[in-house]
Coordinates of C-alpha atoms in Angstrom, one line a residue:
Chain A
E259 CA 41.4 22.4 0.9
T260 CA 43.9 23.6 -1.7
V261 CA 44.5 27.3 -1.1
M262 CA 45.4 29.2 -4.2
T263 CA 47.5 32.4 -3.6
Q264 CA 47.9 34.9 -6.4
S265 CA 50.5 37.7 -6.5
P266 CA 50.5 40.5 -6.9
A267 CA 47.0 41.7 -6.0
T268 CA 47.4 44.6 -8.4
L269 CA 49.8 45.0 -11.3
S270 CA 50.3 48.4 -12.9
V271 CA 51.7 48.0 -16.4
S272 CA 52.0 50.3 -19.4
P273 CA 50.6 49.2 -22.8
G274 CA 53.2 47.2 -24.7
E275 CA 55.0 46.0 -21.6
R276 CA 55.2 42.5 -20.2
A277 CA 53.1 41.4 -17.3
T278 CA 53.9 38.4 -15.1
L279 CA 51.2 36.9 -12.8
S280 CA 51.9 34.3 -10.3
C281 CA 49.7 31.6 -8.7
R282 CA 50.9 29.3 -5.9
A283 CA 49.0 26.2 -4.7
S284 CA 49.2 24.9 -1.1
Q285 CA 49.5 21.4 -2.4
S286 CA 50.2 19.9 -5.8
V287 CA 47.5 20.3 -8.4
S288 CA 49.7 18.6 -11.1
S289 CA 49.0 20.5 -14.3
N290 CA 45.3 20.9 -13.6
L291 CA 45.4 24.7 -13.4
A292 CA 43.4 27.2 -15.4
W293 CA 43.7 30.9 -15.8
Y294 CA 40.6 33.1 -16.4
Q295 CA 40.3 36.7 -17.5
Q296 CA 37.3 38.7 -16.3
K297 CA 36.3 42.2 -17.3
P298 CA 33.7 44.2 -15.4
G299 CA 30.2 43.0 -15.9
Q300 CA 31.3 39.9 -17.8
A301 CA 31.7 36.2 -17.1
P302 CA 35.2 34.9 -16.8
I303 CA 36.7 33.5 -20.0
L304 CA 39.3 30.7 -20.1
I305 CA 42.8 31.8 -21.1
Y306 CA 44.8 28.7 -20.3
S307 CA 44.3 25.2 -18.9
A308 CA 46.7 22.4 -18.4
S309 CA 49.5 24.4 -20.1
T310 CA 47.4 24.8 -23.2
R311 CA 46.2 28.1 -24.6
A312 CA 42.5 28.2 -25.0
S313 CA 40.9 28.5 -28.4
G314 CA 41.0 32.0 -29.8
I315 CA 43.4 33.3 -27.2
P316 CA 46.3 35.4 -28.6
A317 CA 49.8 33.9 -28.5
R318 CA 51.0 36.8 -26.3
F319 CA 49.5 34.8 -23.4
T320 CA 51.7 32.1 -22.1
G321 CA 51.1 29.8 -19.1
S322 CA 53.7 27.7 -17.4
G323 CA 54.3 25.7 -14.3
S324 CA 53.2 22.5 -12.6
G325 CA 52.8 21.1 -9.2
T326 CA 52.5 24.2 -6.9
E327 CA 54.0 27.1 -8.9
F328 CA 52.3 28.6 -11.9
T329 CA 52.9 31.7 -14.0
L330 CA 50.8 33.6 -16.6
T331 CA 52.8 35.9 -18.8
I332 CA 51.4 38.5 -21.2
S333 CA 54.2 39.4 -23.4
S334 CA 53.0 42.8 -24.7
L335 CA 50.0 44.2 -23.0
Q336 CA 47.2 45.4 -25.3
S337 CA 44.3 47.7 -24.1
E338 CA 41.9 44.8 -24.1
D339 CA 44.1 42.8 -21.7
F340 CA 43.5 45.1 -18.7
A341 CA 41.2 43.0 -16.5
V342 CA 41.2 40.7 -13.5
Y343 CA 42.9 37.3 -13.8
Y344 CA 42.0 34.3 -11.7
C345 CA 43.8 31.0 -11.3
H346 CA 41.7 27.9 -10.6
Q347 CA 42.8 24.4 -9.6
Y348 CA 40.7 21.5 -10.8
N349 CA 42.8 18.7 -9.5
N350 CA 41.7 18.4 -5.9
W351 CA 38.4 18.5 -4.1
P352 CA 37.1 21.0 -3.3
R353 CA 37.9 23.1 -6.4
T354 CA 39.3 26.5 -5.5
F355 CA 40.1 29.8 -7.0
G356 CA 42.8 32.4 -6.3
Q357 CA 41.7 35.8 -5.1
G358 CA 42.6 37.4 -8.4
T359 CA 45.2 39.8 -9.8
K360 CA 44.0 43.0 -11.3
V361 CA 46.1 44.2 -14.2
E362 CA 45.6 48.0 -14.6
I363 CA 47.0 50.7 -16.8
K364 CA 50.0 52.4 -15.4
Chain B
Q65 CA 29.9 25.3 -29.7
V66 CA 28.9 24.5 -26.1
Q67 CA 26.6 27.1 -24.6
L68 CA 25.2 27.4 -21.1
Q69 CA 22.3 29.6 -20.0
E70 CA 21.3 30.1 -16.4
S71 CA 17.7 30.8 -15.4
G72 CA 15.9 31.5 -12.1
P73 CA 14.6 34.2 -9.9
G74 CA 16.6 37.4 -9.5
L75 CA 15.2 38.1 -6.0
V76 CA 14.9 35.7 -3.1
K77 CA 13.7 36.4 0.4
P78 CA 15.9 35.6 3.4
S79 CA 15.5 32.0 4.7
E80 CA 14.0 30.9 1.3
T81 CA 15.5 28.4 -1.1
L82 CA 17.2 29.4 -4.3
S83 CA 16.5 27.3 -7.4
L84 CA 18.5 27.9 -10.6
T85 CA 18.6 25.9 -13.8
C86 CA 21.4 25.7 -16.4
A87 CA 20.3 24.7 -19.9
V88 CA 23.1 23.3 -22.0
S89 CA 23.2 23.3 -25.8
G90 CA 25.8 22.1 -28.3
Y91 CA 26.9 19.2 -26.1
S92 CA 25.1 16.3 -24.5
I93 CA 25.6 16.2 -20.7
S94 CA 25.3 12.4 -21.0
S95 CA 28.5 12.4 -23.0
G96 CA 30.6 13.3 -20.0
Y97 CA 32.6 16.1 -18.2
L98 CA 31.9 17.7 -14.9
W99 CA 29.1 20.4 -14.7
G100 CA 28.9 22.9 -11.9
W101 CA 28.1 26.2 -10.3
I102 CA 30.3 29.1 -9.3
R103 CA 29.3 32.3 -7.7
Q104 CA 30.7 35.8 -7.3
P105 CA 29.5 38.3 -4.6
P106 CA 29.5 41.9 -5.6
G107 CA 33.0 43.3 -5.9
K108 CA 34.6 40.0 -4.8
G109 CA 36.2 36.9 -6.2
L110 CA 35.0 33.6 -7.5
E111 CA 33.7 30.9 -5.2
W112 CA 33.2 27.3 -6.4
I113 CA 29.9 25.9 -5.2
G114 CA 29.9 22.3 -6.5
N115 CA 30.0 19.9 -9.5
I116 CA 28.0 17.0 -10.8
Y117 CA 28.9 14.2 -13.2
H118 CA 26.4 13.1 -15.8
S119 CA 25.9 10.0 -13.6
G120 CA 24.6 12.2 -10.9
S121 CA 27.6 11.9 -8.6
T122 CA 28.3 15.2 -6.8
H123 CA 31.0 17.2 -5.0
Y124 CA 30.3 20.3 -3.0
N125 CA 32.1 23.1 -1.3
P126 CA 32.4 22.1 2.4
S127 CA 31.4 25.7 3.4
L128 CA 28.0 25.2 1.6
E129 CA 27.5 21.5 1.7
S130 CA 24.8 21.5 4.4
R131 CA 22.6 23.8 2.2
V132 CA 23.4 22.9 -1.4
A133 CA 22.1 20.3 -3.8
I134 CA 23.0 19.9 -7.5
S135 CA 21.0 17.6 -9.8
V136 CA 21.1 16.7 -13.4
D137 CA 18.3 16.0 -15.9
T138 CA 19.9 14.4 -18.9
T139 CA 16.5 14.1 -20.8
K140 CA 16.3 17.9 -20.8
N141 CA 20.1 18.4 -21.1
Q142 CA 20.1 20.6 -18.0
F143 CA 21.3 20.7 -14.4
S144 CA 20.1 22.6 -11.4
L145 CA 21.2 24.2 -8.2
K146 CA 19.2 24.4 -5.0
L147 CA 20.6 26.5 -2.1
T148 CA 18.5 26.6 1.1
S149 CA 18.3 29.1 4.0
M150 CA 19.4 32.0 1.8
T151 CA 20.9 35.1 3.5
A152 CA 22.2 38.4 2.3
A153 CA 25.7 36.8 2.2
D154 CA 24.4 34.6 -0.7
T155 CA 23.8 37.7 -2.9
A156 CA 25.9 37.1 -5.9
V157 CA 26.2 36.5 -9.6
Y158 CA 25.7 32.7 -10.1
Y159 CA 27.5 31.0 -13.1
C160 CA 27.0 27.6 -14.4
A161 CA 29.9 25.9 -16.2
R162 CA 31.3 22.9 -17.9
E163 CA 34.6 22.3 -16.2
V164 CA 36.8 24.2 -17.1
A165 CA 36.2 25.8 -20.5
F166 CA 32.6 26.8 -20.9
W167 CA 30.7 29.2 -18.7
G168 CA 27.2 30.8 -18.9
K169 CA 26.9 34.5 -18.8
G170 CA 25.7 34.4 -15.2
T171 CA 22.5 35.4 -13.4
T172 CA 22.3 37.9 -10.6
V173 CA 20.6 36.8 -7.4
T174 CA 19.7 39.3 -4.7
V175 CA 18.6 38.2 -1.2
S176 CA 16.3 40.8 0.3
S177 CA 12.9 41.0 1.9

């Protein structure tokens, strides 16, 4: 199984600052990596997949990486960006998720 | 716009079988993509359960494989999840999704007598 490891577990950031989230795969997932944002009581929404920003997602979200190392950068955090972010590989079976990074207000 | 809607019982007794259905609108399952189920226990992260192709070919999480079955009904444009021998550890929000972009809102399933 492909283990997805996210870091840090919690990121404390002030509004307007940059946030950098990391996701590492235990084996290559090529570019088949998605990032999801989840707010309390809501379903996850797709932010990025295969290095492409999802429809309707602001340009302040940037995904990068391939193989085993991936990064999601939020250039200037807005109040609506405080949430939990999950990475998800859809290259290998079984599909797997990271444990999540909580982005909280500093 | 692709939309998915889960339906099924909110409460299941221990040892019973959970049956959930995901109705798809805005896209024909027969046209392709992988369709699947993900769950999230209270306060925890996301767990992939399994996927199915429109052809009926399936892939399952090894940790659940002995208890899970996913099927597709292209005539009704829906797919279903069955999970047997339910325990309290299976209490979760269950989501259906079209890999990777479209998810349902989720349905809460509680296992309790």
